Tab-separated table of C-alpha atoms in Angstrom:
chain	number	residue	atom	x	y	z
A	1	UNK	CA	-0.247	-0.057	0.054
A	2	UNK	CA	1.235	3.591	-1.138
A	3	UNK	CA	0.284	6.947	-0.259
A	4	UNK	CA	0.711	10.288	-2.062
A	5	UNK	CA	0.191	13.976	-2.117
A	6	UNK	CA	-0.577	14.374	1.560
A	7	UNK	CA	-0.016	13.781	5.220
A	8	UNK	CA	-2.376	10.416	5.930
A	9	UNK	CA	-3.621	11.655	9.092
A	10	UNK	CA	-5.118	14.471	7.324
A	11	UNK	CA	-7.444	12.153	5.172
A	12	UNK	CA	-11.189	13.784	6.220
A	13	UNK	CA	-13.731	12.790	3.202
A	14	UNK	CA	-17.068	13.976	3.820
A	15	UNK	CA	-20.429	12.252	4.928
A	16	UNK	CA	-23.733	12.634	4.049
A	17	UNK	CA	-26.954	11.842	5.131
A	18	UNK	CA	-29.834	10.456	2.753
A	19	UNK	CA	-31.926	8.571	5.100
A	20	UNK	CA	-32.391	8.522	8.964
A	21	UNK	CA	-29.996	5.530	9.126
A	22	UNK	CA	-27.979	5.661	5.570
A	23	UNK	CA	-24.878	7.446	6.163
A	24	UNK	CA	-22.377	7.726	3.149
A	25	UNK	CA	-18.904	8.784	2.709
A	26	UNK	CA	-17.506	10.296	-0.806
A	27	UNK	CA	-14.610	8.581	-2.209
A	28	UNK	CA	-12.985	8.051	-5.654
A	29	UNK	CA	-12.202	4.418	-6.792
A	30	UNK	CA	-9.939	3.515	-9.969
A	31	UNK	CA	-7.435	5.826	-12.005
A	32	UNK	CA	-7.201	7.482	-15.405
A	33	UNK	CA	-10.170	6.848	-17.124
A	34	UNK	CA	-11.615	4.783	-14.932
A	35	UNK	CA	-11.755	6.693	-12.088
A	36	UNK	CA	-15.260	7.029	-10.539
A	37	UNK	CA	-16.655	9.084	-8.022
A	38	UNK	CA	-18.971	7.350	-5.417
A	39	UNK	CA	-20.739	7.480	-1.839
A	40	UNK	CA	-20.935	4.301	-0.108
A	41	UNK	CA	-22.901	3.270	3.099
A	42	UNK	CA	-20.252	3.546	6.229
A	43	UNK	CA	-20.801	0.164	7.997
A	44	UNK	CA	-18.617	-0.648	10.922
A	45	UNK	CA	-20.262	-4.106	11.059
A	46	UNK	CA	-19.024	-4.640	7.582
A	47	UNK	CA	-15.382	-6.646	6.927
A	48	UNK	CA	-15.435	-5.335	2.950
A	49	UNK	CA	-15.668	-2.180	1.017
A	50	UNK	CA	-17.223	-2.571	-2.029
A	51	UNK	CA	-19.211	-1.215	-5.305
A	52	UNK	CA	-21.071	-2.847	-8.109
A	53	UNK	CA	-18.322	-3.602	-11.193
A	54	UNK	CA	-19.202	-4.123	-15.060
A	55	UNK	CA	-20.479	-7.010	-15.727
A	56	UNK	CA	-23.243	-6.733	-13.476
A	57	UNK	CA	-25.934	-9.758	-13.740
A	58	UNK	CA	-27.883	-8.584	-11.094
A	59	UNK	CA	-27.872	-4.804	-9.664
A	60	UNK	CA	-29.470	-2.400	-8.215
A	61	UNK	CA	-29.631	0.983	-10.094
A	62	UNK	CA	-27.142	3.590	-9.051
A	63	UNK	CA	-26.712	7.558	-9.918
A	64	UNK	CA	-23.120	7.161	-10.722
A	65	UNK	CA	-21.747	5.164	-13.630
A	66	UNK	CA	-20.972	1.519	-12.486
A	67	UNK	CA	-17.002	1.037	-12.130
A	68	UNK	CA	-15.538	-0.735	-15.017
A	69	UNK	CA	-12.372	-2.678	-14.051
A	70	UNK	CA	-10.990	-2.478	-17.910
A	71	UNK	CA	-10.867	1.286	-17.822
A	72	UNK	CA	-8.518	1.761	-14.653
A	73	UNK	CA	-5.147	0.736	-15.468
A	74	UNK	CA	-4.300	0.253	-11.648
A	75	UNK	CA	-6.974	-2.543	-10.853
A	76	UNK	CA	-5.940	-5.908	-10.168
A	77	UNK	CA	-7.933	-9.357	-9.133
A	78	UNK	CA	-6.675	-10.776	-6.124
A	79	UNK	CA	-5.154	-14.076	-6.327
A	80	UNK	CA	-5.526	-17.359	-4.431
A	81	UNK	CA	-2.294	-16.944	-2.618
A	82	UNK	CA	-2.962	-13.402	-1.380
A	83	UNK	CA	-2.713	-13.083	2.176
A	84	UNK	CA	-6.239	-11.513	2.187
A	85	UNK	CA	-8.221	-14.322	0.332
A	86	UNK	CA	-9.057	-16.568	3.592
A	87	UNK	CA	-11.788	-18.168	4.431
A	88	UNK	CA	-14.553	-18.075	5.759
A	89	UNK	CA	-15.036	-14.631	4.131
A	90	UNK	CA	-13.124	-15.484	0.862
A	91	UNK	CA	-12.748	-18.606	-1.421
A	92	UNK	CA	-10.512	-19.516	-4.376
A	93	UNK	CA	-12.385	-19.946	-7.603
A	94	UNK	CA	-10.347	-20.308	-11.160
A	95	UNK	CA	-7.349	-18.596	-9.573
A	96	UNK	CA	-8.993	-15.731	-7.895
A	97	UNK	CA	-10.554	-14.797	-4.584
A	98	UNK	CA	-13.901	-14.635	-4.851
A	99	UNK	CA	-16.703	-13.816	-1.784
A	100	UNK	CA	-20.414	-14.153	-1.061
A	101	UNK	CA	-21.569	-12.102	1.758
A	102	UNK	CA	-25.184	-12.116	3.483
A	103	UNK	CA	-26.509	-8.993	5.100
A	104	UNK	CA	-29.818	-8.916	7.020
A	105	UNK	CA	-32.008	-8.836	4.102
A	106	UNK	CA	-29.622	-9.098	1.205
A	107	UNK	CA	-26.651	-10.626	-0.193
A	108	UNK	CA	-23.695	-10.016	-2.599
A	109	UNK	CA	-21.484	-11.987	-4.853
A	110	UNK	CA	-17.855	-10.742	-6.489
A	111	UNK	CA	-14.211	-10.503	-6.998
A	112	UNK	CA	-11.559	-9.533	-4.338
A	113	UNK	CA	-9.836	-6.625	-5.786
A	114	UNK	CA	-7.059	-4.429	-5.204
A	115	UNK	CA	-7.424	-0.648	-6.416
A	116	UNK	CA	-6.477	2.963	-5.900
A	117	UNK	CA	-8.754	5.138	-3.822
A	118	UNK	CA	-8.904	8.706	-3.718
A	119	UNK	CA	-9.948	10.471	-0.213
A	120	UNK	CA	-10.494	14.249	0.309
A	121	UNK	CA	-7.710	16.134	2.746
A	122	UNK	CA	-8.366	17.941	5.577
A	123	UNK	CA	-8.335	21.238	3.519
A	124	UNK	CA	-10.856	19.942	0.837
A	125	UNK	CA	-8.587	21.425	-1.841
A	126	UNK	CA	-6.315	18.296	-2.217
A	127	UNK	CA	-6.707	14.468	-2.539
A	128	UNK	CA	-4.827	11.629	-1.041
A	129	UNK	CA	-4.439	8.569	-3.174
A	130	UNK	CA	-4.050	5.219	-1.484
A	131	UNK	CA	-2.792	2.532	-3.655
A	132	UNK	CA	-3.343	-0.769	-3.826
A	133	UNK	CA	-6.411	-1.098	-1.149
A	134	UNK	CA	-8.477	-4.359	-1.145
A	135	UNK	CA	-12.069	-3.838	-2.047
A	136	UNK	CA	-14.931	-6.045	-3.438
A	137	UNK	CA	-15.881	-5.554	-7.014
A	138	UNK	CA	-19.392	-6.398	-6.969
A	139	UNK	CA	-20.895	-8.672	-10.017
A	140	UNK	CA	-24.113	-9.462	-8.542
A	141	UNK	CA	-26.291	-7.531	-5.763
A	142	UNK	CA	-29.755	-8.246	-3.978
A	143	UNK	CA	-29.515	-4.824	-2.191
A	144	UNK	CA	-32.183	-2.316	-2.561
A	145	UNK	CA	-30.508	1.017	-2.210
A	146	UNK	CA	-32.025	2.646	-5.527
A	147	UNK	CA	-29.452	5.078	-6.677
A	148	UNK	CA	-27.357	5.977	-3.609
A	149	UNK	CA	-25.108	4.864	-2.086
A	150	UNK	CA	-23.018	2.877	-4.879
A	151	UNK	CA	-21.983	0.124	-2.123
A	152	UNK	CA	-20.465	-0.293	1.309
A	153	UNK	CA	-17.759	1.302	3.103
A	154	UNK	CA	-16.416	-1.506	5.423
A	155	UNK	CA	-15.104	-0.165	8.615
A	156	UNK	CA	-15.171	-3.252	11.009
A	157	UNK	CA	-11.711	-4.622	12.784
A	158	UNK	CA	-11.617	-7.312	10.092
A	159	UNK	CA	-7.868	-7.050	8.161
A	160	UNK	CA	-10.113	-6.575	4.929
A	161	UNK	CA	-11.879	-3.427	5.960
A	162	UNK	CA	-10.605	0.022	4.697
A	163	UNK	CA	-10.090	1.336	8.178
A	164	UNK	CA	-7.825	-1.523	8.945
A	165	UNK	CA	-5.836	-1.259	5.903
A	166	UNK	CA	-5.254	2.099	6.653
A	167	UNK	CA	-4.259	1.700	10.250
A	168	UNK	CA	-0.195	1.954	9.506
A	169	UNK	CA	-1.064	5.336	8.326
A	170	UNK	CA	-3.577	6.576	10.916
A	171	UNK	CA	-2.382	4.988	14.059
A	172	UNK	CA	-5.688	2.867	13.928
A	173	UNK	CA	-7.806	5.764	14.554
A	174	UNK	CA	-11.323	7.098	13.180
A	175	UNK	CA	-13.869	9.197	14.642
A	176	UNK	CA	-17.543	10.277	12.896
A	177	UNK	CA	-20.411	12.379	13.961
A	178	UNK	CA	-23.504	11.663	12.427
A	179	UNK	CA	-25.629	14.460	11.793
A	180	UNK	CA	-29.510	14.594	10.667
A	181	UNK	CA	-31.011	14.840	7.030
A	182	UNK	CA	-32.052	18.620	7.955
A	183	UNK	CA	-28.251	19.805	8.723
A	184	UNK	CA	-26.597	22.709	7.138
A	185	UNK	CA	-23.206	21.740	8.378
A	186	UNK	CA	-20.381	19.309	6.747
A	187	UNK	CA	-19.820	16.462	8.751
A	188	UNK	CA	-16.806	14.598	7.980
A	189	UNK	CA	-14.676	10.922	8.547
A	190	UNK	CA	-11.506	11.780	10.154
A	191	UNK	CA	-8.625	9.621	10.806
A	192	UNK	CA	-5.668	9.735	12.729
A	193	UNK	CA	-4.283	12.936	14.373
A	194	UNK	CA	-7.203	14.978	12.465
A	195	UNK	CA	-9.710	13.512	15.101
A	196	UNK	CA	-10.576	16.199	17.831
A	197	UNK	CA	-11.663	15.193	21.306
A	198	UNK	CA	-15.005	16.613	21.836
A	199	UNK	CA	-15.158	19.941	24.023
A	200	UNK	CA	-15.822	20.015	27.853
A	201	UNK	CA	-16.193	17.359	30.095
A	202	UNK	CA	-17.128	13.883	28.754
A	203	UNK	CA	-16.388	10.135	29.534
A	204	UNK	CA	-14.914	7.365	27.141
A	205	UNK	CA	-15.720	3.755	27.365
A	206	UNK	CA	-13.318	0.945	25.683
A	207	UNK	CA	-13.984	-0.997	22.706
A	208	UNK	CA	-13.563	-4.662	23.861
A	209	UNK	CA	-11.632	-6.740	21.133
A	210	UNK	CA	-12.292	-10.237	20.696
A	211	UNK	CA	-10.839	-12.439	17.635
A	212	UNK	CA	-13.889	-13.217	16.169
A	213	UNK	CA	-14.458	-13.517	12.364
A	214	UNK	CA	-16.786	-10.335	11.819
A	215	UNK	CA	-14.606	-7.961	13.842
A	216	UNK	CA	-17.094	-6.222	15.279
A	217	UNK	CA	-17.019	-3.226	17.988
A	218	UNK	CA	-18.006	-4.574	21.167
A	219	UNK	CA	-19.302	-2.061	24.045
A	220	UNK	CA	-19.010	-3.276	28.060
A	221	UNK	CA	-23.007	-2.620	28.494
A	222	UNK	CA	-23.943	-3.218	32.116
A	223	UNK	CA	-27.352	-2.044	32.083
A	224	UNK	CA	-30.153	0.036	30.612
A	225	UNK	CA	-32.401	3.048	32.446
A	226	UNK	CA	-35.593	4.154	30.882
A	227	UNK	CA	-36.286	7.567	31.806
A	228	UNK	CA	-34.002	7.434	34.879
A	229	UNK	CA	-35.259	3.877	35.845
A	230	UNK	CA	-32.586	1.368	36.012
A	231	UNK	CA	-33.606	-1.842	34.568
A	232	UNK	CA	-31.154	-3.616	36.688
A	233	UNK	CA	-30.388	-6.649	33.687
A	234	UNK	CA	-28.326	-9.773	34.740
A	235	UNK	CA	-24.489	-9.161	34.064
A	236	UNK	CA	-24.841	-11.844	31.112
A	237	UNK	CA	-27.757	-9.863	29.269
A	238	UNK	CA	-25.042	-8.173	27.523
A	239	UNK	CA	-22.350	-9.894	27.603
A	240	UNK	CA	-20.374	-11.765	25.308
A	241	UNK	CA	-20.533	-15.623	25.294
A	242	UNK	CA	-17.687	-18.186	25.111
A	243	UNK	CA	-19.576	-19.727	21.875
A	244	UNK	CA	-19.400	-16.039	20.249
A	245	UNK	CA	-22.799	-15.417	20.558
A	246	UNK	CA	-24.362	-12.447	22.886
A	247	UNK	CA	-22.713	-8.883	23.393
A	248	UNK	CA	-23.480	-5.290	22.516
A	249	UNK	CA	-21.779	-4.058	19.377
A	250	UNK	CA	-22.385	-0.558	17.838
A	251	UNK	CA	-22.900	-0.773	14.327
A	252	UNK	CA	-23.191	2.187	11.839
A	253	UNK	CA	-24.601	0.390	8.967
A	254	UNK	CA	-27.821	-0.977	11.307
A	255	UNK	CA	-30.948	1.113	10.886
A	256	UNK	CA	-32.684	0.045	13.704
A	257	UNK	CA	-31.455	-0.700	17.472
A	258	UNK	CA	-31.896	-4.664	18.326
A	259	UNK	CA	-31.702	-6.023	21.527
A	260	UNK	CA	-32.128	-9.653	22.878
A	261	UNK	CA	-35.839	-10.642	22.864
A	262	UNK	CA	-35.556	-10.998	26.791
A	263	UNK	CA	-34.088	-7.478	26.992
A	264	UNK	CA	-36.837	-5.999	24.614
A	265	UNK	CA	-39.449	-7.407	26.451
A	266	UNK	CA	-38.613	-5.816	29.474
A	267	UNK	CA	-37.853	-2.316	28.115
A	268	UNK	CA	-41.269	-2.350	26.252
A	269	UNK	CA	-42.976	-3.512	29.407
A	270	UNK	CA	-41.735	-0.652	31.087
A	271	UNK	CA	-42.353	1.457	28.310
A	272	UNK	CA	-45.932	0.566	28.013
A	273	UNK	CA	-46.502	1.293	31.681
A	274	UNK	CA	-44.931	4.782	30.969
A	275	UNK	CA	-47.428	5.778	28.073
A	276	UNK	CA	-50.461	4.225	29.973
A	277	UNK	CA	-50.016	5.967	33.323
A	278	UNK	CA	-48.124	9.038	32.505
A	279	UNK	CA	-49.960	10.212	29.051
A	280	UNK	CA	-53.175	7.743	28.700
A	281	UNK	CA	-51.895	5.945	25.437
A	282	UNK	CA	-52.156	2.507	24.482
A	283	UNK	CA	-50.279	0.699	22.012
A	284	UNK	CA	-51.889	0.720	18.391
A	285	UNK	CA	-51.598	-2.761	16.159
A	286	UNK	CA	-50.624	-1.847	12.407
A	287	UNK	CA	-49.195	-5.105	10.353
A	288	UNK	CA	-47.623	-2.962	7.966
A	289	UNK	CA	-45.074	-1.238	10.418
A	290	UNK	CA	-41.989	-3.259	11.201
A	291	UNK	CA	-41.644	-2.345	14.718
A	292	UNK	CA	-43.474	-3.768	17.203
A	293	UNK	CA	-44.121	-0.834	19.843
A	294	UNK	CA	-46.435	2.015	18.426
A	295	UNK	CA	-48.567	4.858	19.307
A	296	UNK	CA	-50.900	7.205	17.625
A	297	UNK	CA	-49.353	10.951	17.613
A	298	UNK	CA	-51.034	13.236	20.086
A	299	UNK	CA	-49.872	17.024	20.304
A	300	UNK	CA	-46.692	17.720	22.400
A	301	UNK	CA	-45.690	14.027	22.493
A	302	UNK	CA	-42.410	14.691	21.417
A	303	UNK	CA	-41.522	16.438	24.488
A	304	UNK	CA	-42.997	13.771	26.495
A	305	UNK	CA	-41.371	10.600	25.235
A	306	UNK	CA	-39.161	8.619	27.627
A	307	UNK	CA	-35.371	8.354	27.682
A	308	UNK	CA	-33.067	5.889	27.631
A	309	UNK	CA	-29.524	5.665	29.168
A	310	UNK	CA	-26.841	2.898	28.328
A	311	UNK	CA	-24.910	2.430	31.405
A	312	UNK	CA	-21.102	0.875	30.891
A	313	UNK	CA	-19.080	-1.140	33.049
A	314	UNK	CA	-16.444	1.685	33.616
A	315	UNK	CA	-19.293	4.422	34.780
A	316	UNK	CA	-19.428	5.942	31.641
A	317	UNK	CA	-23.457	6.641	30.777
A	318	UNK	CA	-24.788	7.361	27.117
A	319	UNK	CA	-28.088	9.026	26.878
A	320	UNK	CA	-30.286	8.226	23.622
A	321	UNK	CA	-31.939	11.087	22.104
A	322	UNK	CA	-35.585	10.710	22.061
A	323	UNK	CA	-35.308	11.923	18.528
A	324	UNK	CA	-33.565	8.688	17.956
A	325	UNK	CA	-34.852	6.490	19.825
A	326	UNK	CA	-38.264	6.799	18.558
A	327	UNK	CA	-39.225	6.763	14.790
A	328	UNK	CA	-42.233	8.794	13.224
A	329	UNK	CA	-44.450	7.652	10.814
A	330	UNK	CA	-46.139	10.910	9.631
A	331	UNK	CA	-48.265	9.414	7.289
A	332	UNK	CA	-50.048	7.342	9.609
A	333	UNK	CA	-49.575	9.632	12.197
A	334	UNK	CA	-47.917	7.059	14.359
A	335	UNK	CA	-44.619	6.846	16.300
A	336	UNK	CA	-42.840	3.575	17.187
A	337	UNK	CA	-40.269	2.559	19.626
A	338	UNK	CA	-36.747	2.120	17.257
A	339	UNK	CA	-36.041	-1.324	18.278
A	340	UNK	CA	-36.328	-4.980	17.468
A	341	UNK	CA	-35.560	-8.310	18.815
A	342	UNK	CA	-32.485	-9.988	18.061
A	343	UNK	CA	-31.818	-13.939	18.720
A	344	UNK	CA	-28.014	-13.416	19.010
A	345	UNK	CA	-26.580	-10.229	19.394
A	346	UNK	CA	-27.298	-6.396	20.612
A	347	UNK	CA	-26.623	-3.529	18.376
A	348	UNK	CA	-26.646	0.261	18.658
A	349	UNK	CA	-27.793	1.584	15.500
A	350	UNK	CA	-26.743	4.540	13.436
A	351	UNK	CA	-27.480	7.988	14.661
A	352	UNK	CA	-28.476	7.269	18.592
């Protein structure tokens, strides 16, 4: 991997929101006549950065031209002897490294490749070129992005994620601040010494590291509070188990926070009591809504919604904003708790 034209710690590509839970980073892929600029969905739960490539048998429509490997002189297919071509994510087929990746409700197939990536620098007037980054050239995609983004920007702790490949240049550090759709300020993905700590007093908590194949970012969550009331969950509720299941991760690519079924049942029970006793509201049943706990809108409800706090083992607390804890369905005049049950793991979604 080689870098040109700028201090690597000054990499600062812009971020853009196109939906309440989809945040994209602007990058360039390829060189020469093959260079294309894309917005990719930032995903701390994904091990691979990928975009759709020609020829593409089953692909979603995208606004930017699809990447054509034949037009870029720096494009290379990853061979079977490349250190990146390791199971279970990748496999050798006809002397090239291929992948099949499944997501919550979609999947992709393609060829592991290497290419030059172009990032905007901290001053927005120059660019940073990084050669020979591993990425995925996807030739079959069952996704539903419909225009933008043009793929995923993988940010997990897996060695093939882009942030891990940049670690030697950025000291393994990155940060992002996700602004709402209505924000007028620009937001950026920052790396290395370009990261600015928050102003004023704040508490931090460690990311737990496990040698798991997904490279998730685990949080040491001890308990939850609803409207200031501690739930007193057992320690094992959010702990990662020896078989690799369980735990509590942060995932910028997940649209809705997920709790294990037992934990979500208890949270919903407390929420129902709050809405019934404080606001005289009862849940509504609407099979067209994906979420489980929903209520009809009433005037001024946004200022009376309950709060939720994550309590970490080191004493730090994280207050979830009401606007992110609940989702509004304006056309139905309904709002819902933005949480779903999970069989295996608890997930803190983007923008909470």
